[in-house]
């Protein structure tokens, strides 16, 4: 029976029993964290040998003979471009290797566009207004970047096939103030959705009213599957290729990194784009840097050797992550499945589960969890300006806690969901 089918008296009796459970958990003085999608210590240990690849006795030259300890090779050593290109499904010629963070590249790209314009267009800082489209729920750090530079951010509802493309097409094709859209096209943050072929082709077929409109395609989870079987691995079309086919080769920046492959903060990050876009970026790089960390590039190349080894490495990650996701799904199903108080996603990969409560309950659930020692991403963070208009969405990050702690956190979460839902339905808030 759903809570909506129960009488007020039945709900209040249910609440009384739940509060006893909640208070019992609260007395345990726990400290559990499901806030951010950080790899666990066990996952980080998978890459420990990366630290042993180079030593004082190593050969430090790349395949062209360039000494990676010195200045130069600002766009990345050839073998790193080949490896990251294969990871990103693009030609090495379409790619520049940067530092350790794809978010840093995105920030820099928005900053360059704001200060100097895109390929000769008017800098955004000189415009009365400029807008950015934000599929929601979405990645809070994306939204923080465009908010920092003063964009007007517009919510675009997400579907299991990707953003609402009718809305995207209408805004992009008719409003010259729309300068970009944030996209996490595969195993999206937080819902774990992957864009359908139709969605990718509709992106490629956009005819922007603004010549400097760009798709910010953050392919953060390109090889981050939870399952080995092909039928449970999402596959998406390659956006650069689709844009070229549609006659719009310059419309996209594609970002990727090894942050959740090796060590977050010490991985490799890259951008792929058309020659026109890359040439524009090179102008600013010539003033910005003499070169990024080529020793780290060399280290990663020698650690993996080839893409097949990188994929095998990701199977080890999946073996650690999969039981955690399945544990959360099992507990949610057992404790919430028939009550009509929430919905959650079951992605085939990525790092997150998206939970939608009854409207008006998310903030209360997160606050109750915090009082019981469970830290979650703040309610509203998955929307621009931190404002979820329905106060429903909560991002669950199963990766970091040990499995037994995660199970405890999930149990507490479901109790908080049930109490908050009863309060909402009975008006006893």
CSV table of C-alpha atoms in Angstrom, one decimal:
chain,number,residue,atom,x,y,z
A,1,UNK,CA,0.0,0.0,0.0
A,2,UNK,CA,1.3,3.5,-0.8
A,3,UNK,CA,1.4,6.2,1.7
A,4,UNK,CA,-1.1,8.1,-0.4
A,5,UNK,CA,-3.6,5.3,0.2
A,6,UNK,CA,-3.2,5.2,3.9
A,7,UNK,CA,-5.3,7.2,6.4
A,8,UNK,CA,-3.8,10.0,8.4
A,9,UNK,CA,-4.0,7.9,11.5
A,10,UNK,CA,-2.2,5.1,9.9
A,11,UNK,CA,0.5,7.4,8.6
A,12,UNK,CA,1.0,9.0,12.1
A,13,UNK,CA,1.3,5.5,13.6
A,14,UNK,CA,3.9,4.6,11.0
A,15,UNK,CA,5.7,7.8,11.7
A,16,UNK,CA,5.9,7.0,15.4
A,17,UNK,CA,7.6,3.7,14.7
A,18,UNK,CA,10.0,5.3,12.2
A,19,UNK,CA,11.1,8.0,14.6
A,20,UNK,CA,12.1,5.3,17.1
A,21,UNK,CA,14.3,3.7,14.4
A,22,UNK,CA,15.7,7.2,13.5
A,23,UNK,CA,16.5,8.0,17.1
A,24,UNK,CA,18.3,4.6,17.5
A,25,UNK,CA,20.5,5.4,14.5
A,26,UNK,CA,21.1,8.9,15.8
A,27,UNK,CA,22.4,7.6,19.1
A,28,UNK,CA,25.2,5.7,17.2
A,29,UNK,CA,26.9,9.0,16.4
A,30,UNK,CA,27.8,7.8,12.9
A,31,UNK,CA,29.9,9.7,10.3
A,32,UNK,CA,28.9,8.5,6.8
A,33,UNK,CA,29.4,10.3,3.5
A,34,UNK,CA,27.5,9.9,0.3
A,35,UNK,CA,28.1,13.5,-0.8
A,36,UNK,CA,30.5,13.5,-3.7
A,37,UNK,CA,31.5,10.9,-6.3
A,38,UNK,CA,35.0,10.3,-5.0
A,39,UNK,CA,36.7,7.0,-5.8
A,40,UNK,CA,37.2,4.8,-2.7
A,41,UNK,CA,40.6,4.0,-1.3
A,42,UNK,CA,40.2,0.5,-2.8
A,43,UNK,CA,39.8,2.1,-6.2
A,44,UNK,CA,42.7,4.4,-5.8
A,45,UNK,CA,44.9,1.4,-4.9
A,46,UNK,CA,44.3,0.0,-8.4
A,47,UNK,CA,46.6,2.7,-9.8
A,48,UNK,CA,49.4,2.5,-7.2
A,49,UNK,CA,51.8,1.1,-9.6
A,50,UNK,CA,51.5,4.3,-11.6
A,51,UNK,CA,53.9,5.7,-9.0
A,52,UNK,CA,56.5,3.1,-9.9
A,53,UNK,CA,56.5,3.6,-13.6
A,54,UNK,CA,59.1,6.3,-13.6
A,55,UNK,CA,62.2,6.4,-11.4
A,56,UNK,CA,65.5,8.2,-11.5
A,57,UNK,CA,66.9,5.6,-13.8
A,58,UNK,CA,64.0,5.8,-16.3
A,59,UNK,CA,64.2,6.8,-20.0
A,60,UNK,CA,62.4,10.1,-20.1
A,61,UNK,CA,62.0,10.7,-23.8
A,62,UNK,CA,58.8,10.3,-25.7
A,63,UNK,CA,58.5,8.4,-29.0
A,64,UNK,CA,59.9,11.4,-31.0
A,65,UNK,CA,63.0,11.6,-28.7
A,66,UNK,CA,61.8,14.7,-26.8
A,67,UNK,CA,63.0,14.8,-23.2
A,68,UNK,CA,59.8,15.0,-21.1
A,69,UNK,CA,61.6,16.6,-18.2
A,70,UNK,CA,62.1,19.8,-20.2
A,71,UNK,CA,60.0,22.6,-21.7
A,72,UNK,CA,58.0,22.2,-24.9
A,73,UNK,CA,55.4,20.0,-26.5
A,74,UNK,CA,52.6,22.2,-25.3
A,75,UNK,CA,49.8,20.1,-26.9
A,76,UNK,CA,50.9,16.8,-25.4
A,77,UNK,CA,53.3,14.0,-26.3
A,78,UNK,CA,52.2,11.9,-29.3
A,79,UNK,CA,51.6,8.7,-27.4
A,80,UNK,CA,49.5,10.5,-24.8
A,81,UNK,CA,47.4,12.1,-27.6
A,82,UNK,CA,47.0,8.7,-29.2
A,83,UNK,CA,45.8,7.0,-25.9
A,84,UNK,CA,43.5,9.9,-24.9
A,85,UNK,CA,42.2,10.2,-28.4
A,86,UNK,CA,41.2,6.5,-28.4
A,87,UNK,CA,39.6,6.9,-25.0
A,88,UNK,CA,37.6,9.9,-26.4
A,89,UNK,CA,37.0,8.2,-29.8
A,90,UNK,CA,38.7,10.9,-31.8
A,91,UNK,CA,41.8,11.4,-33.9
A,92,UNK,CA,44.9,12.5,-32.0
A,93,UNK,CA,45.0,15.4,-34.4
A,94,UNK,CA,41.7,16.7,-33.0
A,95,UNK,CA,43.0,16.8,-29.4
A,96,UNK,CA,45.1,18.8,-27.0
A,97,UNK,CA,46.4,17.4,-23.7
A,98,UNK,CA,46.2,19.8,-20.9
A,99,UNK,CA,46.8,19.3,-17.2
A,100,UNK,CA,45.1,17.2,-14.6
A,101,UNK,CA,41.5,18.5,-14.7
A,102,UNK,CA,38.9,18.6,-17.4
A,103,UNK,CA,36.9,21.0,-15.2
A,104,UNK,CA,39.9,23.3,-15.3
A,105,UNK,CA,39.8,23.2,-19.1
A,106,UNK,CA,36.1,24.0,-19.1
A,107,UNK,CA,36.6,27.0,-16.8
A,108,UNK,CA,39.4,28.2,-19.0
A,109,UNK,CA,37.3,27.9,-22.1
A,110,UNK,CA,34.5,29.9,-20.6
A,111,UNK,CA,37.0,32.4,-19.3
A,112,UNK,CA,38.6,32.8,-22.8
A,113,UNK,CA,35.2,33.2,-24.4
A,114,UNK,CA,34.2,35.8,-21.8
A,115,UNK,CA,37.4,37.8,-22.0
A,116,UNK,CA,38.4,37.5,-25.7
A,117,UNK,CA,35.5,35.9,-27.6
A,118,UNK,CA,35.2,32.7,-29.6
A,119,UNK,CA,37.1,32.6,-32.9
A,120,UNK,CA,36.9,36.4,-33.3
A,121,UNK,CA,33.4,36.9,-32.1
A,122,UNK,CA,32.4,39.6,-29.5
A,123,UNK,CA,33.7,38.8,-26.0
A,124,UNK,CA,30.8,37.8,-23.7
A,125,UNK,CA,31.9,40.4,-21.2
A,126,UNK,CA,31.0,43.1,-23.6
A,127,UNK,CA,27.4,41.8,-24.1
A,128,UNK,CA,24.4,43.1,-22.1
A,129,UNK,CA,23.3,39.5,-21.6
A,130,UNK,CA,24.5,36.0,-22.4
A,131,UNK,CA,22.8,32.7,-21.6
A,132,UNK,CA,23.8,29.1,-21.0
A,133,UNK,CA,21.5,26.1,-21.1
A,134,UNK,CA,21.7,23.7,-18.2
A,135,UNK,CA,20.1,20.2,-18.4
A,136,UNK,CA,18.7,19.5,-15.0
A,137,UNK,CA,19.2,17.7,-12.7
A,138,UNK,CA,22.9,18.3,-13.6
A,139,UNK,CA,26.4,18.7,-12.4
A,140,UNK,CA,26.7,21.5,-9.8
A,141,UNK,CA,30.3,22.4,-10.7
A,142,UNK,CA,29.3,23.1,-14.3
A,143,UNK,CA,26.7,25.5,-13.1
A,144,UNK,CA,29.2,27.1,-10.8
A,145,UNK,CA,31.5,28.0,-13.7
A,146,UNK,CA,28.9,29.8,-15.7
A,147,UNK,CA,27.4,31.5,-12.6
A,148,UNK,CA,30.9,32.7,-11.7
A,149,UNK,CA,31.1,34.6,-15.1
A,150,UNK,CA,27.6,36.0,-14.8
A,151,UNK,CA,25.7,33.9,-17.4
A,152,UNK,CA,21.9,33.7,-17.2
A,153,UNK,CA,21.4,30.0,-16.8
A,154,UNK,CA,18.3,28.3,-18.2
A,155,UNK,CA,17.0,25.0,-17.0
A,156,UNK,CA,16.5,22.3,-19.6
A,157,UNK,CA,14.6,19.2,-18.3
A,158,UNK,CA,16.4,15.9,-18.7
A,159,UNK,CA,14.8,12.7,-20.1
A,160,UNK,CA,16.2,9.2,-20.3
A,161,UNK,CA,17.2,10.0,-23.8
A,162,UNK,CA,19.0,13.3,-22.9
A,163,UNK,CA,17.9,16.9,-22.7
A,164,UNK,CA,14.5,18.1,-23.9
A,165,UNK,CA,15.7,18.7,-27.5
A,166,UNK,CA,12.5,20.6,-28.6
A,167,UNK,CA,13.4,23.2,-26.0
A,168,UNK,CA,17.1,23.1,-26.8
A,169,UNK,CA,16.4,23.6,-30.5
A,170,UNK,CA,14.0,26.5,-29.9
A,171,UNK,CA,16.4,28.4,-27.7
A,172,UNK,CA,19.6,27.7,-29.6
A,173,UNK,CA,18.2,28.3,-33.1
A,174,UNK,CA,16.3,31.5,-32.2
A,175,UNK,CA,18.1,33.3,-29.4
A,176,UNK,CA,21.5,34.8,-30.2
A,177,UNK,CA,22.2,35.4,-26.5
A,178,UNK,CA,22.4,31.6,-26.0
A,179,UNK,CA,26.1,30.8,-26.1
A,180,UNK,CA,26.4,27.3,-24.9
A,181,UNK,CA,25.0,24.2,-23.2
A,182,UNK,CA,26.5,21.9,-20.6
A,183,UNK,CA,26.2,18.2,-21.5
A,184,UNK,CA,27.3,15.0,-19.7
A,185,UNK,CA,26.2,12.7,-22.5
A,186,UNK,CA,27.1,9.3,-21.1
A,187,UNK,CA,26.0,8.1,-17.6
A,188,UNK,CA,25.0,11.7,-16.8
A,189,UNK,CA,25.6,13.3,-13.5
A,190,UNK,CA,23.4,12.6,-11.5
A,191,UNK,CA,20.8,10.4,-13.2
A,192,UNK,CA,23.1,8.1,-15.2
A,193,UNK,CA,21.3,8.7,-18.4
A,194,UNK,CA,23.0,8.3,-21.8
A,195,UNK,CA,22.0,10.3,-24.8
A,196,UNK,CA,20.1,8.5,-27.6
A,197,UNK,CA,21.3,8.5,-31.2
A,198,UNK,CA,18.5,10.8,-32.1
A,199,UNK,CA,19.5,13.3,-29.3
A,200,UNK,CA,23.1,13.3,-30.5
A,201,UNK,CA,22.1,13.8,-34.1
A,202,UNK,CA,19.7,16.6,-33.1
A,203,UNK,CA,22.6,18.3,-31.3
A,204,UNK,CA,24.8,18.0,-34.4
A,205,UNK,CA,22.0,19.5,-36.5
A,206,UNK,CA,21.5,22.6,-34.5
A,207,UNK,CA,21.6,25.9,-36.4
A,208,UNK,CA,22.5,28.4,-33.7
A,209,UNK,CA,21.4,32.0,-33.9
A,210,UNK,CA,24.8,32.8,-32.3
A,211,UNK,CA,27.9,32.1,-34.3
A,212,UNK,CA,29.8,31.6,-31.1
A,213,UNK,CA,27.4,29.0,-29.6
A,214,UNK,CA,29.3,25.9,-28.4
A,215,UNK,CA,28.2,22.6,-27.0
A,216,UNK,CA,30.3,21.8,-23.9
A,217,UNK,CA,30.4,18.0,-24.2
A,218,UNK,CA,31.8,16.6,-20.9
A,219,UNK,CA,32.4,12.9,-21.6
A,220,UNK,CA,33.5,12.3,-18.0
A,221,UNK,CA,32.2,8.7,-17.9
A,222,UNK,CA,33.1,7.4,-21.3
A,223,UNK,CA,34.5,4.1,-20.2
A,224,UNK,CA,32.9,3.9,-16.7
A,225,UNK,CA,30.6,0.9,-17.0
A,226,UNK,CA,29.3,-1.1,-14.1
A,227,UNK,CA,28.8,-4.3,-16.0
A,228,UNK,CA,31.0,-6.4,-18.4
A,229,UNK,CA,28.2,-7.6,-20.6
A,230,UNK,CA,27.7,-5.5,-23.8
A,231,UNK,CA,23.9,-5.4,-23.4
A,232,UNK,CA,24.4,-3.5,-20.1
A,233,UNK,CA,26.9,-1.0,-21.4
A,234,UNK,CA,25.6,2.2,-22.9
A,235,UNK,CA,27.0,3.4,-26.2
A,236,UNK,CA,26.6,6.9,-27.7
A,237,UNK,CA,27.4,8.4,-31.0
A,238,UNK,CA,30.6,10.3,-31.3
A,239,UNK,CA,29.6,14.0,-31.4
A,240,UNK,CA,32.6,15.5,-33.4
A,241,UNK,CA,31.9,13.1,-36.2
A,242,UNK,CA,28.2,13.8,-36.1
A,243,UNK,CA,28.8,17.5,-36.2
A,244,UNK,CA,31.0,17.1,-39.2
A,245,UNK,CA,28.4,15.0,-41.0
A,246,UNK,CA,25.8,17.7,-40.3
A,247,UNK,CA,28.1,20.4,-41.6
A,248,UNK,CA,28.7,22.0,-38.2
A,249,UNK,CA,32.3,20.9,-37.3
A,250,UNK,CA,33.0,23.9,-35.1
A,251,UNK,CA,30.0,23.6,-32.8
A,252,UNK,CA,31.4,21.4,-30.0
A,253,UNK,CA,34.2,21.2,-27.4
A,254,UNK,CA,34.6,17.7,-26.1
A,255,UNK,CA,36.3,17.2,-22.7
A,256,UNK,CA,37.7,14.0,-21.1
A,257,UNK,CA,40.0,13.0,-18.3
A,258,UNK,CA,41.4,10.1,-16.4
A,259,UNK,CA,40.3,11.6,-13.0
A,260,UNK,CA,38.2,8.5,-12.1
A,261,UNK,CA,40.5,6.1,-14.0
A,262,UNK,CA,43.7,6.7,-12.1
A,263,UNK,CA,44.1,9.4,-9.5
A,264,UNK,CA,41.7,12.4,-9.3
A,265,UNK,CA,43.8,15.5,-9.2
A,266,UNK,CA,46.8,13.7,-10.8
A,267,UNK,CA,45.4,12.3,-14.0
A,268,UNK,CA,45.3,13.5,-17.6
A,269,UNK,CA,42.7,15.9,-19.1
A,270,UNK,CA,42.1,16.7,-22.7
A,271,UNK,CA,40.0,18.7,-25.1
A,272,UNK,CA,38.9,17.6,-28.6
A,273,UNK,CA,37.5,20.0,-31.2
A,274,UNK,CA,37.7,21.1,-34.8
A,275,UNK,CA,40.9,22.6,-36.2
A,276,UNK,CA,39.3,26.1,-36.2
A,277,UNK,CA,38.5,25.8,-32.5
A,278,UNK,CA,41.9,24.3,-31.6
A,279,UNK,CA,43.8,27.1,-33.5
A,280,UNK,CA,41.8,29.6,-31.5
A,281,UNK,CA,42.7,27.9,-28.3
A,282,UNK,CA,46.4,27.7,-29.3
A,283,UNK,CA,46.6,31.5,-29.5
A,284,UNK,CA,45.8,31.7,-25.8
A,285,UNK,CA,47.9,28.8,-24.8
A,286,UNK,CA,50.9,30.5,-26.3
A,287,UNK,CA,50.5,33.2,-23.6
A,288,UNK,CA,49.4,30.9,-20.9
A,289,UNK,CA,51.9,28.1,-20.7
A,290,UNK,CA,55.1,26.6,-22.1
A,291,UNK,CA,53.8,23.1,-21.6
A,292,UNK,CA,51.9,20.9,-19.2
A,293,UNK,CA,53.2,18.0,-17.2
A,294,UNK,CA,54.7,15.7,-19.8
A,295,UNK,CA,56.2,13.3,-17.1
A,296,UNK,CA,52.6,12.6,-16.0
A,297,UNK,CA,51.6,12.0,-19.6
A,298,UNK,CA,54.6,9.6,-20.0
A,299,UNK,CA,53.7,7.9,-16.8
A,300,UNK,CA,50.1,7.2,-17.8
A,301,UNK,CA,51.1,6.0,-21.3
A,302,UNK,CA,53.6,3.5,-19.9
A,303,UNK,CA,51.3,2.4,-17.1
A,304,UNK,CA,48.5,1.5,-19.6
A,305,UNK,CA,50.3,0.8,-22.8
A,306,UNK,CA,47.1,0.7,-24.8
A,307,UNK,CA,43.4,1.2,-24.6
A,308,UNK,CA,42.7,-2.5,-24.1
A,309,UNK,CA,44.7,-2.4,-20.8
A,310,UNK,CA,42.8,0.8,-19.8
A,311,UNK,CA,39.5,-1.0,-20.3
A,312,UNK,CA,40.7,-4.0,-18.3
A,313,UNK,CA,41.7,-1.5,-15.5
A,314,UNK,CA,38.1,-0.1,-15.6
A,315,UNK,CA,36.7,-3.6,-15.1
A,316,UNK,CA,38.5,-3.7,-11.8
A,317,UNK,CA,36.8,-0.4,-10.9
A,318,UNK,CA,33.5,-1.8,-11.9
A,319,UNK,CA,34.0,-4.9,-9.7
A,320,UNK,CA,34.3,-2.5,-6.7
A,321,UNK,CA,31.5,-0.1,-7.6
A,322,UNK,CA,28.9,-2.6,-8.8
A,323,UNK,CA,28.1,-4.2,-5.4
A,324,UNK,CA,27.7,-0.7,-3.9
A,325,UNK,CA,25.2,0.5,-6.5
A,326,UNK,CA,23.3,-2.8,-6.2
A,327,UNK,CA,23.3,-2.6,-2.4
A,328,UNK,CA,21.7,0.9,-2.5
A,329,UNK,CA,19.1,-0.3,-5.1
A,330,UNK,CA,18.3,-3.3,-2.9
A,331,UNK,CA,17.7,-1.2,0.2
A,332,UNK,CA,15.7,1.4,-1.7
A,333,UNK,CA,13.6,-1.3,-3.2
A,334,UNK,CA,13.0,-3.1,0.1
A,335,UNK,CA,12.2,0.0,2.2
A,336,UNK,CA,10.6,2.3,-0.4
A,337,UNK,CA,9.5,0.3,-3.3
A,338,UNK,CA,5.8,0.1,-2.7
A,339,UNK,CA,5.2,3.3,-0.8
A,340,UNK,CA,4.9,5.8,-3.6
A,341,UNK,CA,7.3,8.3,-1.9
A,342,UNK,CA,10.2,8.4,-4.3
A,343,UNK,CA,11.8,7.3,-7.6
A,344,UNK,CA,15.4,6.5,-8.3
A,345,UNK,CA,17.6,5.7,-11.3
A,346,UNK,CA,19.4,2.5,-12.0
A,347,UNK,CA,22.2,3.4,-14.5
A,348,UNK,CA,24.5,1.0,-16.2
A,349,UNK,CA,27.6,3.2,-15.3
A,350,UNK,CA,28.9,6.4,-14.0
A,351,UNK,CA,29.1,7.4,-10.3
A,352,UNK,CA,25.6,8.5,-9.2
A,353,UNK,CA,22.1,7.5,-8.4
A,354,UNK,CA,19.5,10.3,-8.8
A,355,UNK,CA,16.6,10.2,-6.2
A,356,UNK,CA,13.4,12.2,-6.6
A,357,UNK,CA,11.3,12.5,-3.4
A,358,UNK,CA,7.8,13.9,-3.1
A,359,UNK,CA,7.8,17.6,-4.0
A,360,UNK,CA,8.9,19.8,-1.2
A,361,UNK,CA,10.8,17.0,0.7
A,362,UNK,CA,14.4,17.0,-0.5
A,363,UNK,CA,15.8,19.7,1.9
A,364,UNK,CA,14.2,18.1,4.9
A,365,UNK,CA,15.5,14.6,4.0
A,366,UNK,CA,19.0,15.9,3.6
A,367,UNK,CA,18.8,17.8,6.9
A,368,UNK,CA,17.5,14.8,8.7
A,369,UNK,CA,20.2,12.6,7.3
A,370,UNK,CA,22.8,15.1,8.4
A,371,UNK,CA,21.4,15.1,12.0
A,372,UNK,CA,21.8,11.3,11.9
A,373,UNK,CA,25.5,11.5,10.7
A,374,UNK,CA,24.9,11.0,6.9
A,375,UNK,CA,26.3,13.6,4.6
A,376,UNK,CA,24.6,14.1,1.2
A,377,UNK,CA,25.1,16.6,-1.6
A,378,UNK,CA,23.0,19.6,-0.6
A,379,UNK,CA,19.4,19.6,-1.9
A,380,UNK,CA,19.1,21.9,-4.9
A,381,UNK,CA,22.8,21.5,-5.9
A,382,UNK,CA,21.8,19.7,-9.1
A,383,UNK,CA,20.1,22.8,-10.4
A,384,UNK,CA,21.6,26.2,-11.3
A,385,UNK,CA,21.9,28.7,-8.4
A,386,UNK,CA,21.3,25.8,-6.0
A,387,UNK,CA,17.5,26.1,-6.5
A,388,UNK,CA,15.5,23.0,-7.3
A,389,UNK,CA,12.0,24.5,-8.1
A,390,UNK,CA,10.3,21.4,-6.8
A,391,UNK,CA,12.7,20.6,-3.9
A,392,UNK,CA,12.7,16.9,-5.0
A,393,UNK,CA,16.1,15.9,-6.4
A,394,UNK,CA,18.9,14.3,-4.2
A,395,UNK,CA,22.1,13.0,-5.7
A,396,UNK,CA,23.4,9.8,-4.1
A,397,UNK,CA,27.1,9.0,-4.5
A,398,UNK,CA,27.8,5.3,-3.6
A,399,UNK,CA,31.4,5.1,-4.5
A,400,UNK,CA,33.4,6.4,-1.6
A,401,UNK,CA,32.1,4.7,1.6
A,402,UNK,CA,33.0,1.1,2.4
A,403,UNK,CA,30.2,-1.2,1.6
A,404,UNK,CA,28.9,-1.8,5.1
A,405,UNK,CA,28.9,2.0,5.9
A,406,UNK,CA,27.1,2.6,2.6
A,407,UNK,CA,24.4,0.1,3.6
A,408,UNK,CA,23.9,1.9,6.9
A,409,UNK,CA,23.7,5.3,5.1
A,410,UNK,CA,21.1,3.9,2.7
A,411,UNK,CA,19.0,2.5,5.5
A,412,UNK,CA,19.1,5.8,7.3
A,413,UNK,CA,18.2,7.7,4.1
A,414,UNK,CA,15.1,5.6,3.5
A,415,UNK,CA,13.9,6.2,7.1
A,416,UNK,CA,14.3,10.0,6.5
A,417,UNK,CA,12.5,9.8,3.2
A,418,UNK,CA,9.6,8.0,4.9
A,419,UNK,CA,9.3,10.4,7.8
A,420,UNK,CA,9.6,13.5,5.5
A,421,UNK,CA,7.0,12.0,3.2
A,422,UNK,CA,4.5,11.4,6.0
A,423,UNK,CA,5.0,14.9,7.3
A,424,UNK,CA,4.3,16.2,3.8
A,425,UNK,CA,1.2,14.1,3.3
A,426,UNK,CA,-0.3,14.7,6.7
A,427,UNK,CA,0.5,18.4,6.9
A,428,UNK,CA,2.4,17.8,10.1
A,429,UNK,CA,5.6,19.5,8.9
